[in-house]
Amino acid sequence: MDDLEQYSRRNTVEIYGVPSVADEDVAEVVLQVCKTLNMDVNKDSIDACHRLRKRENRPTAGIAVRFVRRSDVETLPQRRKMKGDLNTQHMGFIGDAKPVYINRSSTAKMRLLFARCEKGTASKRV
């Protein structure tokens, strides 16, 4: 089941660190992130997007974005990595520069596995 759920997320990325504002158009926020990373996308490139619920360990609620083309999903994290220090000031937000993170969407089981790998405890059963 986890493999099927992970496959269903193949065109989805999660963006963290972008402040939310009242009555925001989340698609426009995603387009602003893409524009900051010099990606040529428009609203037709986005299948669906929405804010995630805010977690205690995060300063802002994340954004889940499902793109129409897988190439956009692959390009966005690459551009983020090339940029190096993407932050809220690059996107025009006023105030302290807060980092913006972009990750491929993963199931809870996969996130746990990646976390264990980073800590060197991947041999434990998931």
Coordinates of N, CA and C in Angstrom, one line a residue:
M1 N 0.8 -1.2 0.0 CA 0.0 0.0 0.0 C 0.9 1.3 0.0
D2 N 2.0 1.2 0.8 CA 2.8 2.4 0.8 C 3.4 2.7 -0.5
D3 N 3.8 1.6 -1.3 CA 4.3 1.9 -2.6 C 3.3 2.6 -3.5
L4 N 2.1 2.2 -3.4 CA 1.0 2.8 -4.2 C 0.8 4.3 -3.8
E5 N 0.8 4.5 -2.5 CA 0.7 5.9 -2.1 C 1.9 6.7 -2.5
Q6 N 3.1 6.2 -2.4 CA 4.3 6.9 -2.8 C 4.2 7.2 -4.3
Y7 N 3.7 6.2 -5.1 CA 3.6 6.4 -6.6 C 2.6 7.5 -6.9
S8 N 1.5 7.6 -6.1 CA 0.5 8.7 -6.3 C 1.1 10.1 -6.1
R9 N 2.2 10.2 -5.3 CA 2.8 11.4 -5.0 C 3.9 11.8 -6.0
R10 N 4.1 11.1 -7.1 CA 5.2 11.3 -7.9 C 5.3 12.7 -8.6
N11 N 4.2 13.3 -8.7 CA 4.2 14.7 -9.3 C 4.0 15.8 -8.3
T12 N 4.3 15.4 -7.0 CA 4.0 16.4 -5.9 C 5.3 16.8 -5.2
V13 N 5.4 18.1 -4.9 CA 6.5 18.6 -4.0 C 5.9 19.3 -2.9
E14 N 6.7 19.5 -1.8 CA 6.2 20.2 -0.7 C 7.2 21.4 -0.5
I15 N 6.6 22.6 -0.2 CA 7.4 23.8 0.0 C 7.2 24.3 1.4
Y16 N 8.3 24.5 2.1 CA 8.2 24.9 3.5 C 9.0 26.2 3.7
G17 N 8.5 27.1 4.6 CA 9.2 28.3 4.9 C 8.5 29.6 4.4
V18 N 7.6 29.4 3.5 CA 6.9 30.6 2.9 C 5.8 31.0 3.8
P19 N 5.9 32.3 4.3 CA 4.8 32.8 5.2 C 3.5 32.8 4.5
S20 N 2.4 32.6 5.3 CA 1.1 32.7 4.7 C 0.5 34.1 5.0
V21 N -0.3 34.5 4.1 CA -1.0 35.8 4.3 C -2.5 35.6 4.1
A22 N -3.3 36.5 4.7 CA -4.7 36.3 4.7 C -5.2 36.4 3.2
D23 N -6.2 35.5 2.9 CA -6.8 35.5 1.5 C -5.8 35.3 0.4
E24 N -4.7 34.5 0.7 CA -3.7 34.3 -0.3 C -4.2 33.3 -1.4
D25 N -3.7 33.5 -2.6 CA -3.9 32.5 -3.7 C -2.7 31.6 -3.7
V26 N -2.8 30.4 -3.2 CA -1.7 29.5 -3.0 C -1.0 29.3 -4.3
A27 N -1.7 29.2 -5.4 CA -1.1 29.0 -6.7 C -0.2 30.1 -7.1
E28 N -0.6 31.3 -6.7 CA 0.3 32.5 -7.0 C 1.5 32.4 -6.2
V29 N 1.4 32.0 -5.0 CA 2.6 31.8 -4.1 C 3.6 30.8 -4.7
V30 N 3.0 29.7 -5.2 CA 3.8 28.7 -5.9 C 4.5 29.3 -7.1
L31 N 3.8 30.0 -7.9 CA 4.3 30.7 -9.1 C 5.4 31.6 -8.7
Q32 N 5.3 32.3 -7.6 CA 6.3 33.3 -7.2 C 7.6 32.5 -6.8
V33 N 7.4 31.3 -6.1 CA 8.6 30.5 -5.8 C 9.3 30.1 -7.1
C34 N 8.5 29.6 -8.1 CA 9.1 29.2 -9.3 C 9.7 30.3 -10.1
K35 N 9.1 31.5 -10.1 CA 9.7 32.6 -10.7 C 11.1 33.0 -10.1
T36 N 11.1 32.9 -8.8 CA 12.4 33.2 -8.1 C 13.5 32.3 -8.5
L37 N 13.1 31.1 -8.8 CA 14.0 30.0 -9.2 C 14.2 30.0 -10.7
N38 N 13.7 31.0 -11.5 CA 13.8 31.1 -12.9 C 13.2 29.9 -13.6
M39 N 12.1 29.4 -13.1 CA 11.3 28.4 -13.8 C 10.2 29.0 -14.6
D40 N 10.0 28.6 -15.8 CA 8.9 29.1 -16.7 C 7.7 28.2 -16.5
V41 N 6.9 28.5 -15.5 CA 5.6 27.7 -15.3 C 4.5 28.7 -15.2
N42 N 3.3 28.3 -15.4 CA 2.1 29.1 -15.2 C 1.0 28.3 -14.5
K43 N -0.1 28.9 -14.3 CA -1.2 28.2 -13.5 C -1.6 26.9 -14.1
D44 N -1.5 26.8 -15.5 CA -1.9 25.5 -16.2 C -0.9 24.4 -15.9
S45 N 0.3 24.8 -15.4 CA 1.3 23.8 -15.0 C 1.0 23.1 -13.7
I46 N 0.1 23.7 -12.9 CA -0.2 23.2 -11.5 C -1.6 22.5 -11.6
D47 N -1.5 21.2 -11.2 CA -2.7 20.4 -11.2 C -3.5 20.8 -9.9
A48 N -2.9 20.9 -8.8 CA -3.5 21.2 -7.5 C -2.5 21.7 -6.5
C49 N -2.9 22.6 -5.6 CA -2.0 23.0 -4.5 C -2.9 23.5 -3.4
H50 N -2.3 23.4 -2.2 CA -3.0 23.8 -1.0 C -2.0 23.9 0.2
R51 N -2.4 24.7 1.2 CA -1.6 24.8 2.4 C -1.8 23.5 3.2
L52 N -0.7 23.0 3.8 CA -0.8 21.9 4.7 C -1.1 22.4 6.1
R53 N -1.5 21.6 7.0 CA -1.7 22.1 8.4 C -0.4 22.4 9.0
K54 N -0.4 23.4 9.9 CA 0.8 23.9 10.5 C 1.2 22.8 11.6
R55 N 2.5 22.5 11.5 CA 3.1 21.5 12.5 C 3.8 22.3 13.6
E56 N 3.9 21.7 14.8 CA 4.5 22.4 15.9 C 6.0 22.7 15.6
N57 N 6.7 21.8 14.9 CA 8.1 22.0 14.6 C 8.4 22.9 13.4
R58 N 7.4 23.5 12.8 CA 7.6 24.4 11.7 C 7.0 25.8 11.9
P59 N 7.8 26.8 11.5 CA 7.3 28.2 11.8 C 6.0 28.6 10.9
T60 N 5.9 27.9 9.7 CA 4.7 28.2 8.9 C 4.2 26.9 8.3
A61 N 3.0 27.0 7.8 CA 2.4 25.8 7.2 C 3.0 25.6 5.8
G62 N 3.3 24.4 5.5 CA 3.8 24.1 4.2 C 2.8 24.2 3.1
I63 N 3.3 24.0 1.8 CA 2.4 24.0 0.7 C 2.7 22.7 -0.1
A64 N 1.6 22.0 -0.4 CA 1.7 20.8 -1.3 C 1.3 21.2 -2.7
V65 N 2.1 20.9 -3.6 CA 1.9 21.2 -5.0 C 2.0 20.0 -5.9
R66 N 0.9 19.7 -6.7 CA 1.0 18.6 -7.6 C 1.0 19.3 -9.0
F67 N 2.1 19.0 -9.7 CA 2.3 19.6 -11.1 C 1.8 18.6 -12.1
V68 N 1.4 19.2 -13.3 CA 0.9 18.4 -14.4 C 2.0 17.5 -15.0
R69 N 3.2 18.1 -15.1 CA 4.4 17.4 -15.7 C 5.4 17.0 -14.7
R70 N 5.8 15.8 -14.8 CA 6.9 15.3 -13.9 C 8.2 16.1 -14.0
S71 N 8.4 16.6 -15.2 CA 9.7 17.4 -15.4 C 9.7 18.6 -14.5
D72 N 8.6 19.2 -14.3 CA 8.5 20.4 -13.4 C 8.9 19.9 -11.9
V73 N 8.4 18.8 -11.5 CA 8.7 18.2 -10.2 C 10.2 17.9 -10.1
E74 N 10.8 17.5 -11.1 CA 12.2 17.2 -11.1 C 13.1 18.5 -11.1
T75 N 12.6 19.5 -11.9 CA 13.4 20.7 -12.1 C 13.3 21.6 -10.8
L76 N 12.2 21.7 -10.1 CA 12.1 22.6 -9.0 C 13.1 22.3 -7.9
P77 N 13.3 21.1 -7.4 CA 14.3 20.9 -6.4 C 15.7 21.2 -6.9
Q78 N 16.0 20.8 -8.2 CA 17.3 21.1 -8.8 C 17.6 22.6 -8.8
R79 N 16.6 23.4 -9.2 CA 16.8 24.8 -9.2 C 17.0 25.4 -7.8
R80 N 16.3 24.8 -6.9 CA 16.5 25.3 -5.5 C 17.9 25.0 -5.0
K81 N 18.4 23.8 -5.3 CA 19.7 23.4 -4.9 C 20.8 24.3 -5.6
M82 N 20.6 24.6 -6.9 CA 21.5 25.5 -7.6 C 21.5 26.9 -7.0
K83 N 20.3 27.4 -6.6 CA 20.2 28.7 -6.0 C 21.0 28.8 -4.7
G84 N 21.0 27.7 -4.0 CA 21.8 27.7 -2.7 C 21.0 28.2 -1.5
D85 N 20.8 29.5 -1.5 CA 20.2 30.1 -0.3 C 18.9 30.7 -0.5
L86 N 17.9 30.0 -1.1 CA 16.6 30.6 -1.3 C 16.0 31.0 0.0
N87 N 15.5 32.2 0.1 CA 14.8 32.7 1.3 C 13.7 33.6 1.0
T88 N 13.0 34.0 2.1 CA 11.8 34.8 1.9 C 12.0 36.1 1.3
Q89 N 13.2 36.7 1.5 CA 13.5 38.0 1.0 C 13.7 37.9 -0.5
H90 N 14.2 36.8 -1.1 CA 14.3 36.6 -2.5 C 12.9 36.7 -3.2
M91 N 11.9 36.3 -2.4 CA 10.5 36.3 -2.9 C 9.7 37.6 -2.6
G92 N 10.4 38.6 -2.0 CA 9.8 39.9 -1.8 C 9.1 40.1 -0.5
F93 N 9.3 39.1 0.5 CA 8.8 39.3 1.8 C 9.7 40.2 2.6
I94 N 9.1 41.1 3.4 CA 9.8 42.0 4.2 C 10.1 41.4 5.6
G95 N 11.2 41.7 6.1 CA 11.6 41.2 7.4 C 12.8 40.3 7.3
D96 N 13.0 39.5 8.4 CA 14.2 38.6 8.4 C 14.1 37.6 7.3
A97 N 15.3 37.2 6.7 CA 15.3 36.3 5.6 C 15.2 34.9 6.3
K98 N 14.1 34.2 6.0 CA 13.9 32.8 6.5 C 14.1 31.9 5.3
P99 N 14.7 30.7 5.5 CA 15.0 29.8 4.4 C 13.7 29.2 3.9
V100 N 13.7 28.9 2.6 CA 12.6 28.2 2.0 C 13.1 26.8 1.5
Y101 N 12.4 25.8 1.8 CA 12.8 24.4 1.5 C 11.8 23.8 0.5
I102 N 12.4 23.0 -0.4 CA 11.5 22.3 -1.4 C 11.9 20.8 -1.4
N103 N 11.0 19.9 -1.2 CA 11.2 18.5 -1.1 C 10.2 17.8 -1.9
R104 N 10.6 16.6 -2.5 CA 9.6 15.7 -3.1 C 8.7 15.2 -2.0
S105 N 7.5 15.0 -2.3 CA 6.5 14.5 -1.3 C 6.7 13.1 -1.0
S106 N 6.7 12.7 0.2 CA 7.0 11.3 0.6 C 5.9 10.9 1.6
T107 N 5.6 9.6 1.7 CA 4.7 9.1 2.7 C 5.4 9.1 4.0
A108 N 4.6 8.9 5.1 CA 5.1 9.0 6.4 C 6.1 7.8 6.6
K109 N 5.9 6.7 6.1 CA 6.8 5.6 6.2 C 8.1 5.9 5.5
M110 N 8.1 6.5 4.4 CA 9.4 6.9 3.7 C 10.1 8.0 4.4
R111 N 9.4 9.0 5.0 CA 10.0 10.0 5.8 C 10.7 9.4 7.0
L112 N 10.1 8.5 7.6 CA 10.7 7.8 8.8 C 12.0 7.0 8.4
L113 N 11.9 6.3 7.2 CA 13.1 5.6 6.7 C 14.2 6.5 6.4
F114 N 13.9 7.7 5.8 CA 15.0 8.6 5.4 C 15.6 9.2 6.7
A115 N 14.8 9.5 7.7 CA 15.3 10.0 9.0 C 16.2 9.0 9.7
R116 N 15.8 7.8 9.6 CA 16.6 6.7 10.2 C 18.0 6.6 9.5
C117 N 17.9 6.7 8.2 CA 19.1 6.6 7.4 C 20.1 7.8 7.7
E118 N 19.5 8.9 7.9 CA 20.4 10.1 8.3 C 21.0 9.9 9.6
K119 N 20.3 9.2 10.5 CA 20.8 9.0 11.9 C 21.7 7.7 12.0
G120 N 21.7 6.9 10.9 CA 22.5 5.7 10.9 C 21.8 4.5 11.5
T121 N 20.5 4.6 11.6 CA 19.8 3.5 12.2 C 18.8 2.8 11.2
A122 N 19.2 2.8 10.0 CA 18.3 2.2 8.9 C 18.1 0.7 9.1
S123 N 18.9 0.1 9.8 CA 18.8 -1.4 10.0 C 17.6 -1.7 10.9
K124 N 17.1 -0.8 11.6 CA 15.9 -1.1 12.4 C 14.7 -1.3 11.5
R125 N 13.8 -2.1 11.9 CA 12.6 -2.4 11.1 C 11.6 -1.3 11.1
V126 N 11.1 -1.0 9.9 CA 10.1 0.1 9.7 C 8.7 -0.5 9.8

